[in-house]
PDB file of C-alpha atoms in Angstrom:
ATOM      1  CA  UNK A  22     -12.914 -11.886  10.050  1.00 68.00           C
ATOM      2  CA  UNK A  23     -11.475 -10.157   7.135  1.00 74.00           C
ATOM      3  CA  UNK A  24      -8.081  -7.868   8.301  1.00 86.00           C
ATOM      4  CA  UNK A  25      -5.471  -6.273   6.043  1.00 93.00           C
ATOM      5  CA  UNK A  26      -2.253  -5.910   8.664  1.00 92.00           C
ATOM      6  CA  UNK A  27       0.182  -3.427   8.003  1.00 94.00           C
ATOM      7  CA  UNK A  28       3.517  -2.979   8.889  1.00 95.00           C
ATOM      8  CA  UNK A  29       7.049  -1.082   7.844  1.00 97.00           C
ATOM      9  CA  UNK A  30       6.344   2.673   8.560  1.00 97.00           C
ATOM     10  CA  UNK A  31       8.876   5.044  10.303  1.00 98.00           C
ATOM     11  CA  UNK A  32      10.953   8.062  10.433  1.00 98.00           C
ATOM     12  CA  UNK A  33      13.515   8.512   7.682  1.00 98.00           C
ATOM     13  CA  UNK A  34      15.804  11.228   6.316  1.00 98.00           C
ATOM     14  CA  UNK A  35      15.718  12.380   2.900  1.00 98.00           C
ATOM     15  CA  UNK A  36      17.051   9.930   0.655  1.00 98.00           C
ATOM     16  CA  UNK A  37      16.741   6.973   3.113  1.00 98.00           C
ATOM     17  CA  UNK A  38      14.720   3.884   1.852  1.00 98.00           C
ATOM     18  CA  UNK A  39      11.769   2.254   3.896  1.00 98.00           C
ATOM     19  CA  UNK A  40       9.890  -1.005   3.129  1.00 98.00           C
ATOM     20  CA  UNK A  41       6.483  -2.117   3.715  1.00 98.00           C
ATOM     21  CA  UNK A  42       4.490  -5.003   3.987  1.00 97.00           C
ATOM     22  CA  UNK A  43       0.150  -5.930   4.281  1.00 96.00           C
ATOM     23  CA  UNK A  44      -1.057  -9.155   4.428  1.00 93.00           C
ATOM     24  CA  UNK A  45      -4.752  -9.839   3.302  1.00 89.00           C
ATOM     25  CA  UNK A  46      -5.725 -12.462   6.284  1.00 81.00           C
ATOM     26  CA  UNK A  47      -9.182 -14.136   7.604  1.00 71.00           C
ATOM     27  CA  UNK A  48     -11.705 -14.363   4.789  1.00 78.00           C
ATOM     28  CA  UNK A  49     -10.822 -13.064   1.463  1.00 86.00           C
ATOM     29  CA  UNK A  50     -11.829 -15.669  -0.599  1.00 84.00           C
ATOM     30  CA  UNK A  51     -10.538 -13.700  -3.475  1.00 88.00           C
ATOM     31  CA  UNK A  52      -8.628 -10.967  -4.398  1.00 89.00           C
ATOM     32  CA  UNK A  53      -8.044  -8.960  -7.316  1.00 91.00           C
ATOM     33  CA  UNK A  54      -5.647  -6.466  -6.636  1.00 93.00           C
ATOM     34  CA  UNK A  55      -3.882  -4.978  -3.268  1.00 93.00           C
ATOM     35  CA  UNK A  56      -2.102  -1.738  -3.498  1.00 96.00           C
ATOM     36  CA  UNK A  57      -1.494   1.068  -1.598  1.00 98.00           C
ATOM     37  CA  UNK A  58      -2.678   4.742  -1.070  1.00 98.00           C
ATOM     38  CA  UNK A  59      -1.283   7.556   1.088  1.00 98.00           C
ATOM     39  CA  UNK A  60      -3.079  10.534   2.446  1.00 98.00           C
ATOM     40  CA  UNK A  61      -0.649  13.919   3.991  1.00 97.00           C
ATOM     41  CA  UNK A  62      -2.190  16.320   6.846  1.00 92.00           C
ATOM     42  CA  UNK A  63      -5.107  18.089   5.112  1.00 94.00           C
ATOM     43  CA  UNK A  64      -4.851  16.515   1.593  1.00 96.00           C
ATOM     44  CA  UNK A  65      -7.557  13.641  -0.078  1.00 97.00           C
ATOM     45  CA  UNK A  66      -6.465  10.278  -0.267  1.00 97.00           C
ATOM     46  CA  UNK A  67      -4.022   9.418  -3.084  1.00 97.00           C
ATOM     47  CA  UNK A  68      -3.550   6.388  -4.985  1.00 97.00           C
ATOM     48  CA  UNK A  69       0.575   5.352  -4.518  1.00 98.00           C
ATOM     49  CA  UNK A  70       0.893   2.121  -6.318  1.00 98.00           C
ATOM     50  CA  UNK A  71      -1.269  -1.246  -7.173  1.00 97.00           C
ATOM     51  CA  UNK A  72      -1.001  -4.511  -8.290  1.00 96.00           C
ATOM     52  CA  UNK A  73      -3.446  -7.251  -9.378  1.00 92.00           C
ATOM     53  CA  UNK A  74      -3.311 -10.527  -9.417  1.00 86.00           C
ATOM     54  CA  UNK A  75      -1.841 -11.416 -12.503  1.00 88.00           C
ATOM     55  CA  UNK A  76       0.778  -9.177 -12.285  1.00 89.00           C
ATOM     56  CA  UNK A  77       0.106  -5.536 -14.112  1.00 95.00           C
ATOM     57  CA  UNK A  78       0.976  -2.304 -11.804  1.00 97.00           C
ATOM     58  CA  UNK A  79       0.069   1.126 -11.398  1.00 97.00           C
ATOM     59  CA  UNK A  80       2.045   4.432 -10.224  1.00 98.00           C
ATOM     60  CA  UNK A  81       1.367   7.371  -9.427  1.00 98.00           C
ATOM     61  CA  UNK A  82       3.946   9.958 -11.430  1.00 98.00           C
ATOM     62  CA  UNK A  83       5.208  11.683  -8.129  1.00 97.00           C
ATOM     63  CA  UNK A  84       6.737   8.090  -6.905  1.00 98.00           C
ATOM     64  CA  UNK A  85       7.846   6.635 -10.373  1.00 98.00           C
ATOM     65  CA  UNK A  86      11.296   5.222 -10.446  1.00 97.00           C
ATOM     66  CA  UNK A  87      11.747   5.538  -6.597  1.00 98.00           C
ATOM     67  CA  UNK A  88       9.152   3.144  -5.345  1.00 98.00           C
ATOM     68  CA  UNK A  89       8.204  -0.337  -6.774  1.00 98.00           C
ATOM     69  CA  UNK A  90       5.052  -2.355  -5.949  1.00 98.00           C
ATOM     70  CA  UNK A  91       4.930  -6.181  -5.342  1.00 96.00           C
ATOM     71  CA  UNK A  92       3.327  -9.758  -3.927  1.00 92.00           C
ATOM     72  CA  UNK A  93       3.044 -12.945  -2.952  1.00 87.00           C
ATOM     73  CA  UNK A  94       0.130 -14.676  -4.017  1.00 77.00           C
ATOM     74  CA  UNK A  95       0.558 -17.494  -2.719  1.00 81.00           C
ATOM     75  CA  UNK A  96       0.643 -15.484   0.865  1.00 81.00           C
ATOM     76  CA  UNK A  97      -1.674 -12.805   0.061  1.00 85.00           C
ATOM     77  CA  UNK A  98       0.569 -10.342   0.597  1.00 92.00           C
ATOM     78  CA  UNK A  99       2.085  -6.989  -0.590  1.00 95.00           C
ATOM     79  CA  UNK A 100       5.160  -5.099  -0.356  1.00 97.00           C
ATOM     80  CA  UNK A 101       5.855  -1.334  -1.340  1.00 98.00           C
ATOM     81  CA  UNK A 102      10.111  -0.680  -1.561  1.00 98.00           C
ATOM     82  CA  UNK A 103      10.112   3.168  -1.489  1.00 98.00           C
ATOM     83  CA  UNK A 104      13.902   4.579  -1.828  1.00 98.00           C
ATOM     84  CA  UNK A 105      15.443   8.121  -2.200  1.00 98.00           C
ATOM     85  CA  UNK A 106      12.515   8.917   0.254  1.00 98.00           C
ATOM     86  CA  UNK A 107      11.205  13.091  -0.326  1.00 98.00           C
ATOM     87  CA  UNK A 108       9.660  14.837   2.663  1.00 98.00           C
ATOM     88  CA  UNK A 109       6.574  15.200   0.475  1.00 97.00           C
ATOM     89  CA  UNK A 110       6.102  11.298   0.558  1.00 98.00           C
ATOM     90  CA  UNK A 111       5.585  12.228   4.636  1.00 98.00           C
ATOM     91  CA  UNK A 112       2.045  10.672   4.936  1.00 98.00           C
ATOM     92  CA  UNK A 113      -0.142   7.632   6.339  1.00 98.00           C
ATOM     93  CA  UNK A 114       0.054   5.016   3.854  1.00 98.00           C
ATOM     94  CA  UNK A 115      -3.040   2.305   3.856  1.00 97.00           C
ATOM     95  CA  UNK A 116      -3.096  -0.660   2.905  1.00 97.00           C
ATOM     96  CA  UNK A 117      -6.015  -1.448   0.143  1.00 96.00           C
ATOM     97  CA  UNK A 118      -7.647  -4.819  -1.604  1.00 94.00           C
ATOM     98  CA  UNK A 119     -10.015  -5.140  -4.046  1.00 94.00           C
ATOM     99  CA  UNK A 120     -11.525  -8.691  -3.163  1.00 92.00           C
ATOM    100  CA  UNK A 121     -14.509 -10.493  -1.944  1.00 91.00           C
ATOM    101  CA  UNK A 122     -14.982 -11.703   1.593  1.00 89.00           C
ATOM    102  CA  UNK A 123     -18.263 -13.689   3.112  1.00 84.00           C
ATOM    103  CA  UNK A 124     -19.810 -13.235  -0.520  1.00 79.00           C
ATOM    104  CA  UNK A 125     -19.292  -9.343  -0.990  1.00 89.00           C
ATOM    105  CA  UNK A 126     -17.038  -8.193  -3.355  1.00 91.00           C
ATOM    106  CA  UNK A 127     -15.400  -4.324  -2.693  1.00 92.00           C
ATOM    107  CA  UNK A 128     -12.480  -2.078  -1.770  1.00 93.00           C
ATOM    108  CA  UNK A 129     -11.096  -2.910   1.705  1.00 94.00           C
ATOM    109  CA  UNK A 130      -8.565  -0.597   3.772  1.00 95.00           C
ATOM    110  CA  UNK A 131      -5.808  -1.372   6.244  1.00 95.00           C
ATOM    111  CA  UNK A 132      -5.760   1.114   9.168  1.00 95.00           C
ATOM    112  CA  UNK A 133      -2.431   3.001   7.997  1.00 96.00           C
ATOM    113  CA  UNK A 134       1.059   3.403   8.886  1.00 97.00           C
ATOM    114  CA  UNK A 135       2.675   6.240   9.215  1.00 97.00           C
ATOM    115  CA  UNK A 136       5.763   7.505   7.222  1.00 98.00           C
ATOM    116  CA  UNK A 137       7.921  10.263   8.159  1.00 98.00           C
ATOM    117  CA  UNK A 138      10.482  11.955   5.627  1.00 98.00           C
ATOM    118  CA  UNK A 139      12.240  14.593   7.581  1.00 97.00           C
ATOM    119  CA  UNK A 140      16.223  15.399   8.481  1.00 93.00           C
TER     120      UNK A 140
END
């Protein structure tokens, strides 16, 4: 079975840094990016960062220069490095791949972690 497992979130303080991590395990046969989005208390779901396979990224402005996207190919597995945290950044951050399992090709989502930015 196909399961994106998250990890990393907590309570910070302003300016603190956090860390965290998904790996893509079970039966992605391939995948094409992994990234991840963030969604705050009565707000849509926001793209944060992304990365695909071979290596190009996207940001979204409001994290630019604090927050930097990578993986591990080899491991299926992505990291997010967020410093000089904001309490708008407070939010559940998923997890997301773009990648084909059992023959299906679509988006897949992590269940979330939350992320806490307060003093």
């Amino acid at each position: 079975q196909a399961q994106l497992v998250e990890s990393g979130g907590g309570l910070v303080q302003p300016g603190g840094s956090l860390r965290l991590s998904c790996s893509a395990s079970g039966s992605f046969y391939m995948i094409n990016a992994m990234g991840w989005y963030r969604q705050a208390p009565g707000k849509e779901r926001e793209l944060v960062a992304e990365i695909t396979s071979s290596g190009p990224t996207n940001y979204a402005d409001s994290v630019k220069g604090r927050f930097t996207i990578s993986r591990d190919n080899t491991k299926d597995t992505v990291y997010l490095q967020m410093n000089n945290l904001k309490p708008e950044d407070t939010a559940v951050y998923y997890c997301s791949v773009d990648g084909t399992t059992r023959g299906m090709t679509g988006r897949y989502w992590g269940q979330g972690t939350q992320v806490t930015v307060s003093s």
